[in-house]
Amino acid sequence: MAELRPHVEELRGLGVEPAVIGSGTPEEARAFAQQMHTDGGVLPIYVDEALVTYRAAGLKRSFGATLLHPSSWLKGVKSIAKHRQRKTAGDPWQQGGAMFVRPDGEVTWRFVSNFSGHHPAIAELIAEARRAAA
Amino acid sequence: MRDHVPGELAAAILRDPDGYEHRASELWATRPALVLWVRHFG
């Protein structure tokens, strides 16, 4: 999410409202927002402790995808080198993902993370934001 | 054929950092939304 933070206003400028969903508690979400400097409405954060939206969105949850995928190790090392890794707050085996949704419920793009550290490129998100808002 | 958000996802209840509940569909009710699911907070 640290990579997304500088592009939040660009997304809004394109007509897309970003929102983050995590699997921790509201208290953990608040602490995370402060750490990422996204509190105060800069980037809305929500929690889904029961993982209902993760399952409904078809996102993956597995031990193997989190720890055993070779790319997880490489991405993990790079991430630690770039950002200080903090205590895990939420379901450690849950993978992430992303989706652009229009007001009529149409999903114009979706991304399912296959392993830890597998994220969409910012350039792809910006391009898809333009398409979603068109 | 257009891909639509699953009903279970649209109806799911989320909580904000203050503990207030929100229906997930509120996120894209008025304008397109980029919904990002993070692995964990941290």
Short mmCIF file of C-alpha atoms in Angstrom, two decimals:
data_model
loop_
_atom_site.label_atom_id
_atom_site.label_comp_id
_atom_site.label_asym_id
_atom_site.label_seq_id
_atom_site.Cartn_x
_atom_site.Cartn_y
_atom_site.Cartn_z
CA MET A 1 0.00 0.00 0.00
CA ALA A 2 2.97 2.28 0.49
CA GLU A 3 3.41 2.30 -3.29
CA LEU A 4 -0.20 3.42 -3.79
CA ARG A 5 -0.16 6.28 -1.29
CA PRO A 6 1.47 8.86 -3.66
CA HIS A 7 -1.14 8.09 -6.35
CA VAL A 8 -4.33 8.45 -4.30
CA GLU A 9 -5.06 11.98 -5.48
CA GLU A 10 -4.27 11.03 -9.08
CA LEU A 11 -6.90 8.28 -8.86
CA ARG A 12 -9.44 10.71 -7.42
CA GLY A 13 -8.60 13.16 -10.17
CA LEU A 14 -9.53 10.45 -12.68
CA GLY A 15 -12.89 10.04 -10.94
CA VAL A 16 -12.12 6.88 -8.99
CA GLU A 17 -12.38 6.58 -5.21
CA PRO A 18 -9.84 4.19 -3.70
CA ALA A 19 -10.62 2.14 -0.60
CA VAL A 20 -8.61 -0.44 1.31
CA ILE A 21 -10.01 -3.51 3.05
CA GLY A 22 -7.93 -5.45 5.57
CA SER A 23 -8.54 -8.46 7.77
CA GLY A 24 -7.41 -6.95 11.08
CA THR A 25 -9.37 -5.14 13.75
CA PRO A 26 -10.52 -1.49 13.63
CA GLU A 27 -7.76 -0.64 16.13
CA GLU A 28 -5.16 -2.26 13.87
CA ALA A 29 -6.58 -0.42 10.87
CA ARG A 30 -6.27 2.88 12.74
CA ALA A 31 -2.65 2.17 13.67
CA PHE A 32 -1.90 1.09 10.09
CA ALA A 33 -3.42 4.29 8.67
CA GLN A 34 -1.28 6.37 11.00
CA GLN A 35 1.86 4.45 10.03
CA MET A 36 1.07 4.88 6.33
CA HIS A 37 0.02 8.53 6.78
CA THR A 38 -3.37 7.73 5.29
CA ASP A 39 -5.51 8.61 8.31
CA GLY A 40 -7.96 11.51 8.34
CA GLY A 41 -9.75 10.28 5.22
CA VAL A 42 -6.70 10.43 2.95
CA LEU A 43 -7.34 6.81 2.01
CA PRO A 44 -10.43 5.13 3.49
CA ILE A 45 -9.63 1.87 5.28
CA TYR A 46 -12.15 -0.78 6.30
CA VAL A 47 -11.89 -4.07 8.12
CA ASP A 48 -13.43 -7.40 7.28
CA GLU A 49 -12.42 -9.67 10.13
CA ALA A 50 -14.67 -12.51 8.93
CA LEU A 51 -13.06 -12.39 5.44
CA VAL A 52 -16.51 -12.35 3.80
CA THR A 53 -15.46 -9.92 1.07
CA TYR A 54 -12.19 -11.77 0.47
CA ARG A 55 -14.09 -14.99 -0.22
CA ALA A 56 -16.77 -13.25 -2.27
CA ALA A 57 -14.10 -11.59 -4.40
CA GLY A 58 -12.48 -14.96 -5.06
CA LEU A 59 -9.21 -14.11 -3.32
CA LYS A 60 -6.83 -16.83 -2.24
CA ARG A 61 -6.05 -18.01 1.25
CA SER A 62 -3.30 -20.56 1.70
CA PHE A 63 -0.18 -21.33 3.65
CA GLY A 64 1.63 -22.34 0.47
CA ALA A 65 0.90 -19.12 -1.40
CA THR A 66 2.05 -17.12 1.60
CA LEU A 67 5.27 -18.87 2.50
CA LEU A 68 6.18 -21.58 0.01
CA HIS A 69 5.99 -19.73 -3.31
CA PRO A 70 9.57 -18.90 -4.41
CA SER A 71 8.53 -15.39 -5.44
CA SER A 72 7.28 -14.75 -1.91
CA TRP A 73 10.79 -14.97 -0.57
CA LEU A 74 12.28 -12.63 -3.16
CA LYS A 75 9.45 -10.11 -2.83
CA GLY A 76 9.67 -10.36 0.96
CA VAL A 77 13.37 -9.55 0.99
CA LYS A 78 12.81 -6.59 -1.35
CA SER A 79 9.90 -5.34 0.76
CA ILE A 80 11.88 -5.53 3.98
CA ALA A 81 14.71 -3.65 2.32
CA LYS A 82 12.30 -0.90 1.20
CA HIS A 83 9.85 -0.65 4.08
CA ARG A 84 10.16 -1.73 7.67
CA GLN A 85 7.98 -4.82 8.10
CA ARG A 86 5.76 -4.51 11.15
CA LYS A 87 3.83 -7.06 13.15
CA THR A 88 1.26 -8.90 11.07
CA ALA A 89 -2.23 -7.66 11.96
CA GLY A 90 -4.88 -9.83 10.36
CA ASP A 91 -5.03 -13.28 8.82
CA PRO A 92 -1.42 -14.21 7.89
CA TRP A 93 -2.45 -16.78 5.24
CA GLN A 94 -4.87 -14.50 3.38
CA GLN A 95 -3.77 -13.12 0.01
CA GLY A 96 -4.89 -9.77 -1.32
CA GLY A 97 -6.40 -8.50 -4.52
CA ALA A 98 -8.07 -5.56 -6.20
CA MET A 99 -11.13 -4.68 -8.22
CA PHE A 100 -12.54 -1.67 -10.05
CA VAL A 101 -16.31 -1.46 -9.58
CA ARG A 102 -18.64 1.01 -11.27
CA PRO A 103 -21.75 2.39 -9.50
CA ASP A 104 -23.95 -0.01 -11.49
CA GLY A 105 -21.96 -2.91 -10.04
CA GLU A 106 -19.97 -3.67 -13.16
CA VAL A 107 -16.48 -4.99 -12.42
CA THR A 108 -14.19 -3.56 -15.09
CA TRP A 109 -10.98 -5.20 -13.83
CA ARG A 110 -9.90 -7.56 -11.11
CA PHE A 111 -6.62 -8.81 -9.73
CA VAL A 112 -6.05 -11.85 -7.53
CA SER A 113 -2.74 -12.05 -5.70
CA ASN A 114 -1.14 -15.46 -6.16
CA PHE A 115 1.51 -15.14 -3.50
CA SER A 116 2.86 -12.80 -0.86
CA GLY A 117 4.20 -9.63 -2.49
CA HIS A 118 2.26 -10.16 -5.75
CA HIS A 119 0.73 -6.73 -6.47
CA PRO A 120 -0.64 -4.99 -9.56
CA ALA A 121 1.67 -2.37 -11.06
CA ILE A 122 0.73 1.23 -10.35
CA ALA A 123 0.77 2.01 -14.09
CA GLU A 124 -1.81 -0.73 -14.64
CA LEU A 125 -4.00 0.65 -11.85
CA ILE A 126 -3.90 4.14 -13.36
CA ALA A 127 -4.75 2.81 -16.83
CA GLU A 128 -7.63 0.76 -15.44
CA ALA A 129 -8.87 3.72 -13.41
CA ARG A 130 -9.23 5.66 -16.66
CA ARG A 131 -11.21 2.79 -18.17
CA ALA A 132 -13.45 2.40 -15.10
CA ALA A 133 -14.25 6.11 -15.07
CA ALA A 134 -14.84 6.37 -18.83
CA MET B 1 -20.77 -10.36 -21.22
CA ARG B 2 -20.23 -7.87 -18.40
CA ASP B 3 -18.76 -8.99 -15.11
CA HIS B 4 -20.79 -7.87 -12.09
CA VAL B 5 -19.82 -7.67 -8.47
CA PRO B 6 -21.04 -10.75 -6.53
CA GLY B 7 -24.11 -10.11 -4.40
CA GLU B 8 -22.41 -11.49 -1.30
CA LEU B 9 -19.62 -8.96 -1.75
CA ALA B 10 -21.97 -6.02 -2.29
CA ALA B 11 -23.99 -6.95 0.80
CA ALA B 12 -21.04 -7.59 3.11
CA ILE B 13 -20.66 -5.41 6.19
CA LEU B 14 -17.33 -3.69 6.77
CA ARG B 15 -16.19 -1.65 9.74
CA ASP B 16 -14.20 1.55 9.60
CA PRO B 17 -11.33 2.31 12.01
CA ASP B 18 -13.83 3.88 14.42
CA GLY B 19 -15.88 0.68 14.46
CA TYR B 20 -18.82 2.01 12.45
CA GLU B 21 -20.44 -0.42 10.04
CA HIS B 22 -20.72 0.16 6.28
CA ARG B 23 -22.19 -1.96 3.52
CA ALA B 24 -19.49 -2.77 0.96
CA SER B 25 -21.65 -1.46 -1.90
CA GLU B 26 -21.35 2.04 -0.38
CA LEU B 27 -17.76 2.08 -1.64
CA TRP B 28 -18.86 2.31 -5.29
CA ALA B 29 -22.35 3.78 -4.83
CA THR B 30 -21.65 7.24 -6.23
CA ARG B 31 -18.50 6.85 -8.36
CA PRO B 32 -16.24 4.06 -9.60
CA ALA B 33 -14.11 2.58 -6.83
CA LEU B 34 -10.78 0.88 -6.69
CA VAL B 35 -11.19 -1.67 -3.90
CA LEU B 36 -7.90 -3.04 -2.64
CA TRP B 37 -7.73 -6.01 -0.32
CA VAL B 38 -4.48 -6.10 1.61
CA ARG B 39 -2.97 -9.29 3.00
CA HIS B 40 -2.72 -7.78 6.45
CA PHE B 41 -2.20 -4.50 8.25
CA GLY B 42 1.53 -4.23 8.79
#
